[in-house]
PDB file of C-alpha atoms in Angstrom:
ATOM      1  CA  MET A   1     -14.603  18.675  26.217  1.00  0.00           C
ATOM      2  CA  GLY A   2     -17.122  15.956  25.282  1.00  0.00           C
ATOM      3  CA  GLN A   3     -16.529  13.068  22.923  1.00  0.00           C
ATOM      4  CA  GLU A   4     -18.520  14.740  20.115  1.00  0.00           C
ATOM      5  CA  ASP A   5     -16.583  17.998  20.531  1.00  0.00           C
ATOM      6  CA  LEU A   6     -13.297  16.102  20.411  1.00  0.00           C
ATOM      7  CA  MET A   7     -14.341  14.260  17.255  1.00  0.00           C
ATOM      8  CA  SER A   8     -15.512  17.512  15.659  1.00  0.00           C
ATOM      9  CA  THR A   9     -12.175  19.193  16.466  1.00  0.00           C
ATOM     10  CA  ALA A  10     -10.242  16.242  15.028  1.00  0.00           C
ATOM     11  CA  GLU A  11     -12.319  16.370  11.821  1.00  0.00           C
ATOM     12  CA  ASP A  12     -11.700  20.123  11.534  1.00  0.00           C
ATOM     13  CA  VAL A  13      -7.942  19.538  11.840  1.00  0.00           C
ATOM     14  CA  ALA A  14      -8.119  16.786   9.194  1.00  0.00           C
ATOM     15  CA  ASP A  15     -10.138  19.042   6.843  1.00  0.00           C
ATOM     16  CA  GLN A  16      -7.647  21.872   7.288  1.00  0.00           C
ATOM     17  CA  PHE A  17      -4.778  19.477   6.537  1.00  0.00           C
ATOM     18  CA  LEU A  18      -6.573  18.343   3.369  1.00  0.00           C
ATOM     19  CA  ARG A  19      -7.166  21.912   2.206  1.00  0.00           C
ATOM     20  CA  ILE A  20      -3.475  22.759   2.616  1.00  0.00           C
ATOM     21  CA  THR A  21      -2.154  19.567   0.980  1.00  0.00           C
ATOM     22  CA  LYS A  22      -4.910  19.106  -1.608  1.00  0.00           C
ATOM     23  CA  GLN A  23      -2.659  19.727  -4.630  1.00  0.00           C
ATOM     24  CA  TYR A  24       0.266  17.635  -3.408  1.00  0.00           C
ATOM     25  CA  LEU A  25      -1.352  14.718  -1.565  1.00  0.00           C
ATOM     26  CA  PRO A  26      -2.275  12.546  -4.601  1.00  0.00           C
ATOM     27  CA  HIS A  27       1.293  12.894  -5.962  1.00  0.00           C
ATOM     28  CA  LEU A  28       2.801  11.970  -2.579  1.00  0.00           C
ATOM     29  CA  ALA A  29       0.368   9.048  -2.305  1.00  0.00           C
ATOM     30  CA  ARG A  30       1.431   7.648  -5.695  1.00  0.00           C
ATOM     31  CA  LEU A  31       5.126   8.052  -4.866  1.00  0.00           C
ATOM     32  CA  CYS A  32       4.706   6.206  -1.555  1.00  0.00           C
ATOM     33  CA  LEU A  33       2.554   3.540  -3.200  1.00  0.00           C
ATOM     34  CA  ILE A  34       5.101   2.601  -5.864  1.00  0.00           C
ATOM     35  CA  SER A  35       8.107   2.835  -3.509  1.00  0.00           C
ATOM     36  CA  THR A  36       8.261  -0.897  -2.741  1.00  0.00           C
ATOM     37  CA  PHE A  37       8.150  -1.790  -6.464  1.00  0.00           C
ATOM     38  CA  LEU A  38      10.823   0.810  -7.204  1.00  0.00           C
ATOM     39  CA  GLU A  39      13.082  -0.498  -4.419  1.00  0.00           C
ATOM     40  CA  ASP A  40      12.532  -4.126  -5.445  1.00  0.00           C
ATOM     41  CA  GLY A  41      13.237  -3.378  -9.106  1.00  0.00           C
ATOM     42  CA  ILE A  42      16.511  -1.653  -8.206  1.00  0.00           C
ATOM     43  CA  ARG A  43      17.390  -4.548  -5.882  1.00  0.00           C
ATOM     44  CA  MET A  44      16.907  -6.977  -8.777  1.00  0.00           C
ATOM     45  CA  TRP A  45      19.615  -5.076 -10.648  1.00  0.00           C
ATOM     46  CA  PHE A  46      22.114  -4.971  -7.782  1.00  0.00           C
ATOM     47  CA  GLN A  47      21.391  -8.539  -6.622  1.00  0.00           C
ATOM     48  CA  TRP A  48      20.960 -10.025 -10.102  1.00  0.00           C
ATOM     49  CA  ASN A  49      23.129 -13.097  -9.535  1.00  0.00           C
ATOM     50  CA  GLU A  50      21.791 -13.848  -6.043  1.00  0.00           C
ATOM     51  CA  GLN A  51      18.146 -13.611  -7.170  1.00  0.00           C
ATOM     52  CA  ARG A  52      18.757 -15.723 -10.277  1.00  0.00           C
ATOM     53  CA  ASP A  53      20.639 -18.395  -8.314  1.00  0.00           C
ATOM     54  CA  TYR A  54      17.891 -18.495  -5.656  1.00  0.00           C
ATOM     55  CA  ILE A  55      15.111 -19.027  -8.216  1.00  0.00           C
ATOM     56  CA  GLU A  56      17.178 -21.598 -10.132  1.00  0.00           C
ATOM     57  CA  ALA A  57      17.969 -23.554  -6.937  1.00  0.00           C
ATOM     58  CA  THR A  58      14.435 -23.335  -5.483  1.00  0.00           C
ATOM     59  CA  TRP A  59      12.496 -24.283  -8.613  1.00  0.00           C
ATOM     60  CA  SER A  60      15.167 -26.233 -10.554  1.00  0.00           C
ATOM     61  CA  CYS A  61      14.003 -24.290 -13.602  1.00  0.00           C
ATOM     62  CA  GLY A  62      17.344 -23.790 -15.295  1.00  0.00           C
ATOM     63  CA  TYR A  63      19.515 -20.758 -15.977  1.00  0.00           C
ATOM     64  CA  PHE A  64      17.373 -19.273 -18.774  1.00  0.00           C
ATOM     65  CA  LEU A  65      14.038 -19.295 -16.917  1.00  0.00           C
ATOM     66  CA  ALA A  66      15.629 -18.003 -13.704  1.00  0.00           C
ATOM     67  CA  THR A  67      17.260 -15.132 -15.619  1.00  0.00           C
ATOM     68  CA  SER A  68      13.949 -14.383 -17.387  1.00  0.00           C
ATOM     69  CA  PHE A  69      12.205 -14.207 -14.005  1.00  0.00           C
ATOM     70  CA  VAL A  70      14.676 -11.630 -12.648  1.00  0.00           C
ATOM     71  CA  LEU A  71      14.555  -9.608 -15.880  1.00  0.00           C
ATOM     72  CA  LEU A  72      10.746  -9.612 -15.888  1.00  0.00           C
ATOM     73  CA  ASN A  73      10.677  -8.414 -12.277  1.00  0.00           C
ATOM     74  CA  LEU A  74      13.230  -5.689 -12.963  1.00  0.00           C
ATOM     75  CA  LEU A  75      11.619  -4.306 -16.131  1.00  0.00           C
ATOM     76  CA  GLY A  76       8.036  -4.877 -14.982  1.00  0.00           C
ATOM     77  CA  GLN A  77       8.458  -3.039 -11.696  1.00  0.00           C
ATOM     78  CA  LEU A  78      10.651  -0.158 -12.880  1.00  0.00           C
ATOM     79  CA  GLY A  79       8.573   0.277 -16.048  1.00  0.00           C
ATOM     80  CA  GLY A  80       5.316   0.252 -14.064  1.00  0.00           C
ATOM     81  CA  CYS A  81       6.677   2.856 -11.633  1.00  0.00           C
ATOM     82  CA  VAL A  82       7.743   5.181 -14.467  1.00  0.00           C
ATOM     83  CA  LEU A  83       4.305   4.926 -16.129  1.00  0.00           C
ATOM     84  CA  ILE A  84       2.439   5.601 -12.867  1.00  0.00           C
ATOM     85  CA  LEU A  85       4.592   8.587 -11.907  1.00  0.00           C
ATOM     86  CA  SER A  86       4.348  10.046 -15.428  1.00  0.00           C
ATOM     87  CA  ARG A  87       0.553   9.387 -15.478  1.00  0.00           C
ATOM     88  CA  ASN A  88       0.765   7.407 -18.720  1.00  0.00           C
ATOM     89  CA  PHE A  89      -1.080   4.101 -19.255  1.00  0.00           C
ATOM     90  CA  VAL A  90      -1.683   3.913 -15.493  1.00  0.00           C
ATOM     91  CA  GLN A  91      -4.266   1.130 -15.791  1.00  0.00           C
ATOM     92  CA  TYR A  92      -1.880  -1.093 -17.783  1.00  0.00           C
ATOM     93  CA  ALA A  93       0.902  -0.335 -15.271  1.00  0.00           C
ATOM     94  CA  CYS A  94      -1.375  -1.363 -12.377  1.00  0.00           C
ATOM     95  CA  PHE A  95      -2.302  -4.637 -14.086  1.00  0.00           C
ATOM     96  CA  GLY A  96       1.390  -5.297 -14.720  1.00  0.00           C
ATOM     97  CA  LEU A  97       2.237  -4.721 -11.050  1.00  0.00           C
ATOM     98  CA  PHE A  98      -0.669  -6.983 -10.027  1.00  0.00           C
ATOM     99  CA  GLY A  99       0.993  -9.646 -12.145  1.00  0.00           C
ATOM    100  CA  ILE A 100       4.359  -9.053 -10.460  1.00  0.00           C
ATOM    101  CA  ILE A 101       2.739  -9.436  -7.000  1.00  0.00           C
ATOM    102  CA  ALA A 102       1.109 -12.723  -8.065  1.00  0.00           C
ATOM    103  CA  LEU A 103       4.353 -13.991  -9.624  1.00  0.00           C
ATOM    104  CA  GLN A 104       6.430 -13.191  -6.531  1.00  0.00           C
ATOM    105  CA  THR A 105       3.796 -14.687  -4.228  1.00  0.00           C
ATOM    106  CA  VAL A 106       4.271 -18.046  -5.957  1.00  0.00           C
ATOM    107  CA  ALA A 107       8.017 -17.810  -6.718  1.00  0.00           C
ATOM    108  CA  TYR A 108       9.055 -16.872  -3.176  1.00  0.00           C
ATOM    109  CA  SER A 109       6.503 -19.215  -1.506  1.00  0.00           C
ATOM    110  CA  ILE A 110       4.737 -16.232   0.117  1.00  0.00           C
ATOM    111  CA  LEU A 111       1.465 -18.105  -0.364  1.00  0.00           C
ATOM    112  CA  TRP A 112       2.278 -20.244   2.690  1.00  0.00           C
ATOM    113  CA  ASP A 113       3.426 -17.379   4.932  1.00  0.00           C
ATOM    114  CA  LEU A 114       0.269 -15.691   6.256  1.00  0.00           C
ATOM    115  CA  LYS A 115       1.981 -12.482   7.362  1.00  0.00           C
ATOM    116  CA  PHE A 116       3.688 -11.848   4.010  1.00  0.00           C
ATOM    117  CA  LEU A 117       0.592 -12.959   2.088  1.00  0.00           C
ATOM    118  CA  MET A 118      -1.556 -10.398   3.943  1.00  0.00           C
ATOM    119  CA  ARG A 119       1.008  -7.684   3.233  1.00  0.00           C
ATOM    120  CA  ASN A 120       1.031  -8.576  -0.465  1.00  0.00           C
ATOM    121  CA  LEU A 121      -2.766  -8.422  -0.501  1.00  0.00           C
ATOM    122  CA  ALA A 122      -2.574  -5.002   1.170  1.00  0.00           C
ATOM    123  CA  LEU A 123      -0.230  -3.896  -1.639  1.00  0.00           C
ATOM    124  CA  GLY A 124      -2.844  -5.115  -4.098  1.00  0.00           C
ATOM    125  CA  GLY A 125      -5.409  -2.985  -2.243  1.00  0.00           C
ATOM    126  CA  GLY A 126      -3.269   0.093  -2.802  1.00  0.00           C
ATOM    127  CA  LEU A 127      -3.051  -0.699  -6.529  1.00  0.00           C
ATOM    128  CA  LEU A 128      -6.846  -1.126  -6.674  1.00  0.00           C
ATOM    129  CA  LEU A 129      -7.252   2.396  -5.266  1.00  0.00           C
ATOM    130  CA  LEU A 130      -4.780   3.716  -7.832  1.00  0.00           C
ATOM    131  CA  LEU A 131      -6.730   1.932 -10.557  1.00  0.00           C
ATOM    132  CA  ALA A 132      -9.945   3.559  -9.307  1.00  0.00           C
ATOM    133  CA  GLU A 133      -8.270   6.978  -9.352  1.00  0.00           C
ATOM    134  CA  SER A 134      -7.061   6.458 -12.926  1.00  0.00           C
ATOM    135  CA  ARG A 135     -10.610   5.514 -13.995  1.00  0.00           C
ATOM    136  CA  SER A 136     -11.996   8.749 -12.569  1.00  0.00           C
ATOM    137  CA  GLU A 137      -9.267  10.733 -14.359  1.00  0.00           C
ATOM    138  CA  GLY A 138     -10.123   8.988 -17.606  1.00  0.00           C
ATOM    139  CA  LYS A 139     -13.782   9.844 -17.229  1.00  0.00           C
ATOM    140  CA  SER A 140     -13.049  13.505 -16.464  1.00  0.00           C
ATOM    141  CA  MET A 141     -11.550  13.775 -19.963  1.00  0.00           C
ATOM    142  CA  PHE A 142     -15.051  13.231 -21.398  1.00  0.00           C
ATOM    143  CA  ALA A 143     -16.873  15.941 -19.485  1.00  0.00           C
ATOM    144  CA  GLY A 144     -20.352  16.562 -20.846  1.00  0.00           C
ATOM    145  CA  VAL A 145     -20.811  13.050 -22.189  1.00  0.00           C
ATOM    146  CA  PRO A 146     -23.937  11.446 -20.619  1.00  0.00           C
ATOM    147  CA  SER A 147     -23.167   8.768 -18.019  1.00  0.00           C
ATOM    148  CA  MET A 148     -24.948   6.682 -15.409  1.00  0.00           C
ATOM    149  CA  GLY A 149     -23.262   8.495 -12.519  1.00  0.00           C
ATOM    150  CA  GLU A 150     -20.228   7.198 -10.681  1.00  0.00           C
ATOM    151  CA  SER A 151     -19.294   3.899 -12.246  1.00  0.00           C
ATOM    152  CA  SER A 152     -20.017   0.809 -10.223  1.00  0.00           C
ATOM    153  CA  PRO A 153     -16.638  -0.824 -10.941  1.00  0.00           C
ATOM    154  CA  LYS A 154     -14.850   2.223  -9.525  1.00  0.00           C
ATOM    155  CA  GLN A 155     -16.941   2.151  -6.337  1.00  0.00           C
ATOM    156  CA  TYR A 156     -16.211  -1.523  -5.746  1.00  0.00           C
ATOM    157  CA  MET A 157     -12.527  -1.055  -6.537  1.00  0.00           C
ATOM    158  CA  GLN A 158     -12.395   1.571  -3.784  1.00  0.00           C
ATOM    159  CA  LEU A 159     -14.232  -0.758  -1.391  1.00  0.00           C
ATOM    160  CA  GLY A 160     -11.937  -3.670  -2.243  1.00  0.00           C
ATOM    161  CA  GLY A 161      -8.875  -1.436  -1.919  1.00  0.00           C
ATOM    162  CA  ARG A 162      -9.927  -0.220   1.542  1.00  0.00           C
ATOM    163  CA  VAL A 163     -10.658  -3.726   2.806  1.00  0.00           C
ATOM    164  CA  LEU A 164      -7.357  -5.142   1.492  1.00  0.00           C
ATOM    165  CA  LEU A 165      -5.346  -2.222   2.900  1.00  0.00           C
ATOM    166  CA  VAL A 166      -6.443  -2.994   6.453  1.00  0.00           C
ATOM    167  CA  LEU A 167      -4.859  -6.459   6.202  1.00  0.00           C
ATOM    168  CA  MET A 168      -1.519  -4.685   6.715  1.00  0.00           C
ATOM    169  CA  PHE A 169      -2.601  -3.607  10.177  1.00  0.00           C
ATOM    170  CA  MET A 170      -3.698  -7.090  11.147  1.00  0.00           C
ATOM    171  CA  THR A 171      -0.036  -8.148  10.787  1.00  0.00           C
ATOM    172  CA  LEU A 172       0.944  -5.422  13.270  1.00  0.00           C
ATOM    173  CA  LEU A 173      -1.331  -6.542  16.099  1.00  0.00           C
ATOM    174  CA  HIS A 174       0.571  -7.900  19.114  1.00  0.00           C
ATOM    175  CA  PHE A 175      -1.125 -10.448  21.344  1.00  0.00           C
ATOM    176  CA  ASP A 176       0.678  -9.479  24.539  1.00  0.00           C
ATOM    177  CA  SER A 177      -0.906  -8.944  27.940  1.00  0.00           C
ATOM    178  CA  ASN A 178       0.719  -5.576  28.707  1.00  0.00           C
ATOM    179  CA  PHE A 179      -1.434  -2.447  28.795  1.00  0.00           C
ATOM    180  CA  PHE A 180       0.256  -0.664  25.865  1.00  0.00           C
ATOM    181  CA  SER A 181      -0.218  -3.621  23.480  1.00  0.00           C
ATOM    182  CA  ILE A 182      -3.863  -4.036  24.468  1.00  0.00           C
ATOM    183  CA  LEU A 183      -4.513  -0.297  23.986  1.00  0.00           C
ATOM    184  CA  GLN A 184      -2.705  -0.285  20.624  1.00  0.00           C
ATOM    185  CA  ASN A 185      -4.698  -3.313  19.450  1.00  0.00           C
ATOM    186  CA  MET A 186      -8.027  -1.794  20.512  1.00  0.00           C
ATOM    187  CA  VAL A 187      -7.374   1.601  18.885  1.00  0.00           C
ATOM    188  CA  GLY A 188      -5.849   0.028  15.765  1.00  0.00           C
ATOM    189  CA  THR A 189      -8.745  -2.411  15.351  1.00  0.00           C
ATOM    190  CA  ALA A 190     -11.309   0.390  15.730  1.00  0.00           C
ATOM    191  CA  LEU A 191      -9.555   2.496  13.085  1.00  0.00           C
ATOM    192  CA  ILE A 192      -9.195  -0.320  10.528  1.00  0.00           C
ATOM    193  CA  ILE A 193     -12.900  -1.162  10.929  1.00  0.00           C
ATOM    194  CA  LEU A 194     -13.786   2.501  10.293  1.00  0.00           C
ATOM    195  CA  VAL A 195     -11.672   2.544   7.123  1.00  0.00           C
ATOM    196  CA  ALA A 196     -13.081  -0.797   5.916  1.00  0.00           C
ATOM    197  CA  ILE A 197     -16.746   0.240   6.326  1.00  0.00           C
ATOM    198  CA  GLY A 198     -16.069   3.808   5.185  1.00  0.00           C
ATOM    199  CA  PHE A 199     -17.184   5.716   8.284  1.00  0.00           C
ATOM    200  CA  LYS A 200     -15.286   8.919   9.220  1.00  0.00           C
ATOM    201  CA  THR A 201     -12.972   7.512   6.573  1.00  0.00           C
ATOM    202  CA  LYS A 202     -10.608  10.405   5.919  1.00  0.00           C
ATOM    203  CA  LEU A 203      -9.994  11.039   9.623  1.00  0.00           C
ATOM    204  CA  ALA A 204      -9.491   7.323  10.378  1.00  0.00           C
ATOM    205  CA  ALA A 205      -7.172   6.850   7.369  1.00  0.00           C
ATOM    206  CA  LEU A 206      -5.129   9.946   8.285  1.00  0.00           C
ATOM    207  CA  THR A 207      -4.763   8.685  11.860  1.00  0.00           C
ATOM    208  CA  LEU A 208      -3.591   5.306  10.549  1.00  0.00           C
ATOM    209  CA  VAL A 209      -1.054   7.063   8.295  1.00  0.00           C
ATOM    210  CA  VAL A 210       0.483   8.839  11.311  1.00  0.00           C
ATOM    211  CA  TRP A 211       0.448   5.635  13.396  1.00  0.00           C
ATOM    212  CA  LEU A 212       1.928   3.477  10.631  1.00  0.00           C
ATOM    213  CA  LEU A 213       4.571   6.095   9.811  1.00  0.00           C
ATOM    214  CA  ALA A 214       5.737   6.127  13.446  1.00  0.00           C
ATOM    215  CA  ILE A 215       5.824   2.309  13.628  1.00  0.00           C
ATOM    216  CA  ASN A 216       7.662   2.092  10.306  1.00  0.00           C
ATOM    217  CA  VAL A 217      10.428   4.545  11.221  1.00  0.00           C
ATOM    218  CA  TYR A 218      10.862   3.014  14.696  1.00  0.00           C
ATOM    219  CA  PHE A 219      10.744  -0.721  13.933  1.00  0.00           C
ATOM    220  CA  ASN A 220      12.037  -0.849  10.323  1.00  0.00           C
ATOM    221  CA  ALA A 221      15.044   1.481  10.623  1.00  0.00           C
ATOM    222  CA  PHE A 222      17.177  -0.473   8.133  1.00  0.00           C
ATOM    223  CA  TRP A 223      19.663   2.415   7.900  1.00  0.00           C
ATOM    224  CA  THR A 224      20.848   1.603  11.444  1.00  0.00           C
ATOM    225  CA  VAL A 225      21.904  -1.934  10.433  1.00  0.00           C
ATOM    226  CA  PRO A 226      25.102  -2.536   8.392  1.00  0.00           C
ATOM    227  CA  ALA A 227      24.361  -3.377   4.746  1.00  0.00           C
ATOM    228  CA  TYR A 228      26.188  -6.744   4.895  1.00  0.00           C
ATOM    229  CA  LYS A 229      23.836  -8.136   7.559  1.00  0.00           C
ATOM    230  CA  PRO A 230      20.745 -10.090   6.371  1.00  0.00           C
ATOM    231  CA  MET A 231      18.575  -8.067   8.781  1.00  0.00           C
ATOM    232  CA  HIS A 232      19.317  -4.937   6.705  1.00  0.00           C
ATOM    233  CA  ASP A 233      17.554  -6.348   3.627  1.00  0.00           C
ATOM    234  CA  PHE A 234      14.695  -7.750   5.704  1.00  0.00           C
ATOM    235  CA  LEU A 235      14.005  -4.394   7.409  1.00  0.00           C
ATOM    236  CA  LYS A 236      14.403  -2.520   4.121  1.00  0.00           C
ATOM    237  CA  TYR A 237      11.826  -4.775   2.463  1.00  0.00           C
ATOM    238  CA  ASP A 238       9.433  -4.250   5.380  1.00  0.00           C
ATOM    239  CA  PHE A 239      10.021  -0.488   5.380  1.00  0.00           C
ATOM    240  CA  PHE A 240       9.136   0.011   1.716  1.00  0.00           C
ATOM    241  CA  GLN A 241       6.166  -2.365   1.829  1.00  0.00           C
ATOM    242  CA  THR A 242       4.778  -0.380   4.745  1.00  0.00           C
ATOM    243  CA  THR A 243       5.465   2.887   2.897  1.00  0.00           C
ATOM    244  CA  SER A 244       3.405   1.571  -0.027  1.00  0.00           C
ATOM    245  CA  VAL A 245       0.460   0.863   2.263  1.00  0.00           C
ATOM    246  CA  ILE A 246       0.831   4.412   3.650  1.00  0.00           C
ATOM    247  CA  GLY A 247       0.537   5.564   0.029  1.00  0.00           C
ATOM    248  CA  GLY A 248      -2.699   3.613  -0.351  1.00  0.00           C
ATOM    249  CA  LEU A 249      -4.112   5.203   2.802  1.00  0.00           C
ATOM    250  CA  LEU A 250      -3.099   8.662   1.559  1.00  0.00           C
ATOM    251  CA  LEU A 251      -5.122   7.942  -1.603  1.00  0.00           C
ATOM    252  CA  VAL A 252      -8.115   7.169   0.635  1.00  0.00           C
ATOM    253  CA  VAL A 253      -7.535  10.482   2.440  1.00  0.00           C
ATOM    254  CA  ALA A 254      -7.187  12.404  -0.830  1.00  0.00           C
ATOM    255  CA  LEU A 255     -10.043  10.789  -2.793  1.00  0.00           C
ATOM    256  CA  GLY A 256     -12.476   9.722  -0.067  1.00  0.00           C
ATOM    257  CA  PRO A 257     -14.003   6.277   0.473  1.00  0.00           C
ATOM    258  CA  GLY A 258     -16.107   6.100  -2.697  1.00  0.00           C
ATOM    259  CA  GLY A 259     -19.779   5.274  -3.215  1.00  0.00           C
ATOM    260  CA  VAL A 260     -19.885   2.002  -1.241  1.00  0.00           C
ATOM    261  CA  SER A 261     -19.319   3.477   2.212  1.00  0.00           C
ATOM    262  CA  MET A 262     -21.230   4.724   5.241  1.00  0.00           C
ATOM    263  CA  ASP A 263     -19.919   8.259   4.674  1.00  0.00           C
ATOM    264  CA  GLU A 264     -21.550   8.301   1.230  1.00  0.00           C
ATOM    265  CA  LYS A 265     -24.790   6.735   2.465  1.00  0.00           C
ATOM    266  CA  LYS A 266     -25.015   9.361   5.230  1.00  0.00           C
ATOM    267  CA  LYS A 267     -25.403  12.046   2.539  1.00  0.00           C
ATOM    268  CA  GLU A 268     -28.591  10.292   1.351  1.00  0.00           C
ATOM    269  CA  TRP A 269     -30.133  10.111   4.835  1.00  0.00           C
TER     270      TRP A 269
END
């Protein structure tokens, strides 16, 4: 079987998967995408004192401001998740969660940790895709009203979302000299480039979903570590952040790459 035949078979399998899961995939994508915010909001409740004391000690901001920070994170994240899952005021919920990401990036000094910064940016990419989806839903409510075609902001949101999502995979690259690491880096790099430029996008994104899911379950198995150990919380945080990026990729699979992509330009050739 030649390379073109293999690619054609893979695309057929991906198309069949999409036909079967078409009705459920966007819902699953949203659930995965908000999972890290949901987990973090719940953690704020159960670790209220620890989080407040950490912020108060780190920033010397006093009891009131530290408590306000934890409360804002708890209500902002849980409220945003409820709105997104119920499909109400999705755009406002996305902007609120963008604000939470920015706030946590500063408060927890993530700005100076490249790995965590890239993962937070990847989370932002997932929210951009969700924002683009909510715009298209809003427009579908006004069917028959003249428009200038697919809105430019939506196209560029999808492009920005795709590019930011791939930052997650850059944190997973291992610079080892063994054969498996080199092969994983080469395949992973090829796939993230395809998603970023929007070429064979759905197939590349679906492949990355499977790859990331396997890595997440294997390396971030927080359920195997006792809850009292610090590693449990660290792995749990990693697990749900990765699940959110999987949600973003599933949105790419479900909705396609958008207007600013090679797949879309190919239709014009």
